[in-house]
mmCIF file of C-alpha atoms in Angstrom:
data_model
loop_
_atom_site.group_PDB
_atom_site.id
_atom_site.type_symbol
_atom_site.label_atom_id
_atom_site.label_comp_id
_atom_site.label_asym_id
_atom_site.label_seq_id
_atom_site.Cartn_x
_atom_site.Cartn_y
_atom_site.Cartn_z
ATOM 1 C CA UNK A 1 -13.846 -15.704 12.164
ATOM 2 C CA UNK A 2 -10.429 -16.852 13.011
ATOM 3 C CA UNK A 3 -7.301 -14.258 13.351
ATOM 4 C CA UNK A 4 -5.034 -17.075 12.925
ATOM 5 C CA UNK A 5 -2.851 -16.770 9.866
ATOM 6 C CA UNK A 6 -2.918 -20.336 8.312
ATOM 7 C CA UNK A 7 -0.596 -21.865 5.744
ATOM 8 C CA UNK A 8 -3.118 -20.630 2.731
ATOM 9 C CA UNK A 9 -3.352 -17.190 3.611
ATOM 10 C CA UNK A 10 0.654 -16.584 4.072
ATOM 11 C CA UNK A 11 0.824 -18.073 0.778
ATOM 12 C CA UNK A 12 -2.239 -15.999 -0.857
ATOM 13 C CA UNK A 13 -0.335 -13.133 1.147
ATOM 14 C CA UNK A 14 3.084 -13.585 -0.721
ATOM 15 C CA UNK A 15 1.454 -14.248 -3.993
ATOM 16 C CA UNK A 16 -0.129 -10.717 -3.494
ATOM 17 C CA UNK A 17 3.165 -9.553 -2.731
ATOM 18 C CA UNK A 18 4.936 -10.908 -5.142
ATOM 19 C CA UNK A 19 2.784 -9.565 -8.376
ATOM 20 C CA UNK A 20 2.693 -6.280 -6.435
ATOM 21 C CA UNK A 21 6.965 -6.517 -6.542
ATOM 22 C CA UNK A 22 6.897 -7.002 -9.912
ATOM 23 C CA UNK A 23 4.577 -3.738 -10.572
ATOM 24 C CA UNK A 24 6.351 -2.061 -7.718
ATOM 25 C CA UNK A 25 9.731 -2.806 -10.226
ATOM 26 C CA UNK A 26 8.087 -1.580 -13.058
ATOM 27 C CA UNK A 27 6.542 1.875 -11.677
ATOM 28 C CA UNK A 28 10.065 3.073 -10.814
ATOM 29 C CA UNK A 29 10.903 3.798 -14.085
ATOM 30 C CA UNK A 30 7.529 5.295 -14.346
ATOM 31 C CA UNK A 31 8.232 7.705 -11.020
ATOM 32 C CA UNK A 32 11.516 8.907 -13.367
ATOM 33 C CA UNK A 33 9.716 9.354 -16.283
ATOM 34 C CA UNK A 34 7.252 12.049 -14.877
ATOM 35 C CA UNK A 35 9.476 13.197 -12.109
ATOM 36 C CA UNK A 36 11.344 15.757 -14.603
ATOM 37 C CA UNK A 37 8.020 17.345 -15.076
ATOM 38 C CA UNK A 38 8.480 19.048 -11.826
ATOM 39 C CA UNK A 39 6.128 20.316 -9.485
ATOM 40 C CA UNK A 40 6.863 16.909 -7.676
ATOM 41 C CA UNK A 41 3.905 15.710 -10.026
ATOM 42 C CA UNK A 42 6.011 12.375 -9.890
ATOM 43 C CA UNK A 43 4.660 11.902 -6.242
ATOM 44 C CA UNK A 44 1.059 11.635 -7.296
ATOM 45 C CA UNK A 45 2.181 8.292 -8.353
ATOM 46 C CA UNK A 46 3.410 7.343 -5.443
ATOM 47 C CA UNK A 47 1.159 5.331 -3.444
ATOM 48 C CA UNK A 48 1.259 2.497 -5.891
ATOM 49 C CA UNK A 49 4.216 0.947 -2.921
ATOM 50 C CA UNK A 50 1.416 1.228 -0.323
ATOM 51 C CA UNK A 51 -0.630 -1.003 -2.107
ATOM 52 C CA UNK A 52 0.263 -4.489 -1.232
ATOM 53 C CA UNK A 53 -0.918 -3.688 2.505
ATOM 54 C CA UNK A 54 -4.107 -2.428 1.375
ATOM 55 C CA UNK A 55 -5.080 -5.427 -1.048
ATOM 56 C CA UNK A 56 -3.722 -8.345 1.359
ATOM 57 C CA UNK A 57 -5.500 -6.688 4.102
ATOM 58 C CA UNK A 58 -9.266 -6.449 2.365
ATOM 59 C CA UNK A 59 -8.598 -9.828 0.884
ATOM 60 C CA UNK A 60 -7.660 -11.492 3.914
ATOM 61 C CA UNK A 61 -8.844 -9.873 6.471
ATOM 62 C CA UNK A 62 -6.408 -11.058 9.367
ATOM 63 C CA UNK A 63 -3.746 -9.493 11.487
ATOM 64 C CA UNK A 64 -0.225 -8.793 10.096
ATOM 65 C CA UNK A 65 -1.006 -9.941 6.299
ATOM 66 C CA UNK A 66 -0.899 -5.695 5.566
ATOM 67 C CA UNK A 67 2.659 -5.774 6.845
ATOM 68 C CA UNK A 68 3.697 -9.412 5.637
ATOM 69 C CA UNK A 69 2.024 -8.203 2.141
ATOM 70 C CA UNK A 70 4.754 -4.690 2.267
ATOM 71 C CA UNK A 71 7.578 -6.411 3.443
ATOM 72 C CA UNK A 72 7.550 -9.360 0.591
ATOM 73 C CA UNK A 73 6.493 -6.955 -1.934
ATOM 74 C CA UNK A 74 9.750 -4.649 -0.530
ATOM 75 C CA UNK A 75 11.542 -8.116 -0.775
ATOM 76 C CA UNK A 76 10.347 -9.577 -4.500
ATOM 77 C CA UNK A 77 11.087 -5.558 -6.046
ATOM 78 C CA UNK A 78 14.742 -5.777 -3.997
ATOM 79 C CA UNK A 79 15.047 -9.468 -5.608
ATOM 80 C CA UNK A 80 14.332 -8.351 -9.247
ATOM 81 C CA UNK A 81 16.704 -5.240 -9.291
ATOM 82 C CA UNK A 82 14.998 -2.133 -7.961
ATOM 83 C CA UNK A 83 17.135 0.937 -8.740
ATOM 84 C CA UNK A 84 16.709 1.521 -4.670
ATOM 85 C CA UNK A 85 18.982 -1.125 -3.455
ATOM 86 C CA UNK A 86 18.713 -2.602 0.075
ATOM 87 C CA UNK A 87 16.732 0.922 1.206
ATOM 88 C CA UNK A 88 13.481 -0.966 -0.088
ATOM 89 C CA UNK A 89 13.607 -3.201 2.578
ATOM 90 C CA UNK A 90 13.254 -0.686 5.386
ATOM 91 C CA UNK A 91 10.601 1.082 2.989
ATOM 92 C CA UNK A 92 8.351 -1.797 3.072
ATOM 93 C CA UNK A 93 8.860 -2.519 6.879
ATOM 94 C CA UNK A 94 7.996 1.315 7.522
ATOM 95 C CA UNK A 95 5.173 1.715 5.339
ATOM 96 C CA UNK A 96 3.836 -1.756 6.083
ATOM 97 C CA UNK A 97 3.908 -1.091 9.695
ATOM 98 C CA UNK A 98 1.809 2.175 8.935
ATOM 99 C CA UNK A 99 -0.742 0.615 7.421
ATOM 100 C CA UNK A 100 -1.158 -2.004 9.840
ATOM 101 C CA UNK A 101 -1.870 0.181 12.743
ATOM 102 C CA UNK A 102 -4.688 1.197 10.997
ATOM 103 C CA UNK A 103 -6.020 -1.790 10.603
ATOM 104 C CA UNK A 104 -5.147 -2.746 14.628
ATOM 105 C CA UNK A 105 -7.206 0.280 15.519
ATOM 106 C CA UNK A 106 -9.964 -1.087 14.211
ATOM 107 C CA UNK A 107 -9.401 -4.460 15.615
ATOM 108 C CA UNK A 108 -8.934 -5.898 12.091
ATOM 109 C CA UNK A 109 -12.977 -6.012 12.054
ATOM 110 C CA UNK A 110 -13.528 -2.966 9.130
ATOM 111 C CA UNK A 111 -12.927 -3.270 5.135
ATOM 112 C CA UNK A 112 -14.518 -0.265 4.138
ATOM 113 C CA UNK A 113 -12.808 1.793 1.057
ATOM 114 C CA UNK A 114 -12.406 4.500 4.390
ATOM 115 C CA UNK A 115 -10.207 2.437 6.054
ATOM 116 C CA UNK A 116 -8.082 1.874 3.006
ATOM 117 C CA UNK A 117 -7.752 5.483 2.483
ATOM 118 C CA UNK A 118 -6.443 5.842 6.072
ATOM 119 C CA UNK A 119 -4.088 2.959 5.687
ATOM 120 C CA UNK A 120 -2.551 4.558 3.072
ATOM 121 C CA UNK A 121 -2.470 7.445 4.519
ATOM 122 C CA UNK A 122 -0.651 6.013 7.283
ATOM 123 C CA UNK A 123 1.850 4.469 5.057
ATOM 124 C CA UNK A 124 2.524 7.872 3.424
ATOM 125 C CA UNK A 125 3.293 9.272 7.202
ATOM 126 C CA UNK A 126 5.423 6.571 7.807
ATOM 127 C CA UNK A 127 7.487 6.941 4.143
ATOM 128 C CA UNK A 128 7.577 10.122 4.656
ATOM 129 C CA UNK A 129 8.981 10.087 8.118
ATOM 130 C CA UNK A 130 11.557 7.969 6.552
ATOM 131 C CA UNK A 131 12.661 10.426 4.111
ATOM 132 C CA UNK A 132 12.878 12.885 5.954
ATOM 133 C CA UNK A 133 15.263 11.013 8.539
ATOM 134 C CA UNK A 134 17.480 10.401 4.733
ATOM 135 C CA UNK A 135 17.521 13.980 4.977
ATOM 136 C CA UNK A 136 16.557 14.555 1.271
ATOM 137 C CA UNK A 137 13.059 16.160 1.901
ATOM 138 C CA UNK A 138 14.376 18.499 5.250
ATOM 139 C CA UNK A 139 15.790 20.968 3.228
ATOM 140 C CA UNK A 140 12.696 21.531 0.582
ATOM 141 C CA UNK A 141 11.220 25.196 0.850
ATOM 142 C CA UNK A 142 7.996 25.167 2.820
ATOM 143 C CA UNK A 143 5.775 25.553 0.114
ATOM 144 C CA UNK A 144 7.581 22.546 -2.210
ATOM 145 C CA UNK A 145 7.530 20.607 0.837
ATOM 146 C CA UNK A 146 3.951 20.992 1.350
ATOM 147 C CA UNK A 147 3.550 20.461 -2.665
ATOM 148 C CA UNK A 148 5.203 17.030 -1.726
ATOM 149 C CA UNK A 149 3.158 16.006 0.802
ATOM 150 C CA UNK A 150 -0.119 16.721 -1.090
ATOM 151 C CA UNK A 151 0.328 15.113 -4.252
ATOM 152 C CA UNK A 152 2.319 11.594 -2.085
ATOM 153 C CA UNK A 153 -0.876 11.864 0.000
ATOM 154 C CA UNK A 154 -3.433 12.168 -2.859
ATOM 155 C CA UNK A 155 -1.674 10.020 -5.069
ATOM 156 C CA UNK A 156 -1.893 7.231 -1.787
ATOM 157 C CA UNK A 157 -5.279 7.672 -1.278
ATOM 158 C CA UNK A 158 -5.929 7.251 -4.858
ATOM 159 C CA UNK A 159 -4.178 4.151 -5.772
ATOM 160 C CA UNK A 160 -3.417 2.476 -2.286
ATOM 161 C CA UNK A 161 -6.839 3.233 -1.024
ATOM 162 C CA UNK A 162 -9.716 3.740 -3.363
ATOM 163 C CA UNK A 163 -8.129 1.600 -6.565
ATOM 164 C CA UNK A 164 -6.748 -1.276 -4.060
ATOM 165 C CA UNK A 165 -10.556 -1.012 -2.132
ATOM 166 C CA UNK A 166 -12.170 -1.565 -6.036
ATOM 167 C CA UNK A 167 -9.946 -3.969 -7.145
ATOM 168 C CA UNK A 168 -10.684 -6.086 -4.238
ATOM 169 C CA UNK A 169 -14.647 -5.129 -5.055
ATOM 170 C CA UNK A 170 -14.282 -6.468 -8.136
ATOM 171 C CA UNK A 171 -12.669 -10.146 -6.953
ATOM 172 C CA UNK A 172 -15.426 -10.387 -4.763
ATOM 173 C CA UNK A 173 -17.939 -9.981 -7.554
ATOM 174 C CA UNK A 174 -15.916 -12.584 -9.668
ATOM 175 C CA UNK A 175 -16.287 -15.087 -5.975
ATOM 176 C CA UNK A 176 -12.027 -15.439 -6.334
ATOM 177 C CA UNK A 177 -12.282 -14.356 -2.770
ATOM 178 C CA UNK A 178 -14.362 -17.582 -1.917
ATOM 179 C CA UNK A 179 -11.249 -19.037 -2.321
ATOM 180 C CA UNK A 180 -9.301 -17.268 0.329
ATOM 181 C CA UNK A 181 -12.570 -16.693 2.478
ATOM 182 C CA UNK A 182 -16.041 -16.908 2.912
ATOM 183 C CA UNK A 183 -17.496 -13.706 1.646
ATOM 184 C CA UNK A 184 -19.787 -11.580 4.508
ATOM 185 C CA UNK A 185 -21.107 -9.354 2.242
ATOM 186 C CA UNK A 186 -22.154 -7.564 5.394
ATOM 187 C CA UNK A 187 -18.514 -7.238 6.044
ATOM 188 C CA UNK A 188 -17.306 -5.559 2.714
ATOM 189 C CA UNK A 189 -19.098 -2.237 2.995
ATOM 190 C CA UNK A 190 -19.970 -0.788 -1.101
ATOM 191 C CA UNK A 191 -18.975 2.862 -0.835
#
């Protein structure tokens, strides 16, 4: 298999991206809706921005599409009005870059619903290291900041890892990823 990124898979890559902008739009008025619930219950919604990375990556299988995937998906929410301004940007770089070190330390050779759990793990770390350098999360109370740490981290594993692992599952059953790629099914473990 060739790591080169070719013309089709940058453009499969920002199509990803781009429907995942859109959603990524639409989920922020979900994250207010719930986040006067308290109980930072709003954060186990959370990982739905980690999961361009995640999707790009099992689809395409090739170095940097996680990142490209975070950063255009950053860029197409930005584009269409996100109440976050510019901020999304650096967001998507962060989180993007998370995720793809996961996928680097396994020498982009693993597609296992495992791996996307840890990638968006990683991208929690990461946006979460980001917040806290924006100062907004430093000066939560132990126990709310470990409350908010949980339920980003369960809500990422959750949505950017075992719902972006199925829904690439299920385009492999439907043989849309033939388009992209040759299916190994050896490759795409079934956990």
């Amino acid at each position: 298999m060739s790591y080169r990124l070719t013309l089709t898979d940058i453009l499969v890559t920002t199509v990803i991206a781009l429907v995942f902008g859109v959603i990524y739009k639409l989920w922020g008025p979900l994250y207010y809706a719930i986040k006067p619930l308290g109980l930072h219950l709003e954060q186990l919604i959370y990982g739905m921005w980690f999961i361009a990375a995640t999707v790009a990556y099992l689809l395409i299988r090739k170095p940097g599409v996680g990142l490209l995937a975070e950063v255009a998906a950053a860029s197409g929410e930005f584009i269409i009005g996100s109440e976050w301004g510019l901020a999304v940007l650096l967001s998507g770089l962060v989180q993007g870059l998370a995720a793809e070190m996961v996928f680097a330390a396994v020498g982009y050779r693993k597609y296992s619903m495992t791996i996307a759990m840890l990638a968006a793990m990683a991208a929690t770390i990461g946006s979460l290291l980001l917040d806290s350098l924006q100062g907004y999360i430093t000066d939560l109370a132990m126990w709310n900041l470990s409350l908010l740490v949980l339920f980003r981290m369960v809500g990422a594993i959750t949505l950017a890892g075992f719902l972006a692992y199925r829904l690439v599952a299920a385009l492999e059953k439907t043989g849309v990823a033939e388009l992209v790629r040759p299916i190994d099914t050896n490759q795409f473990e079934s956990q």
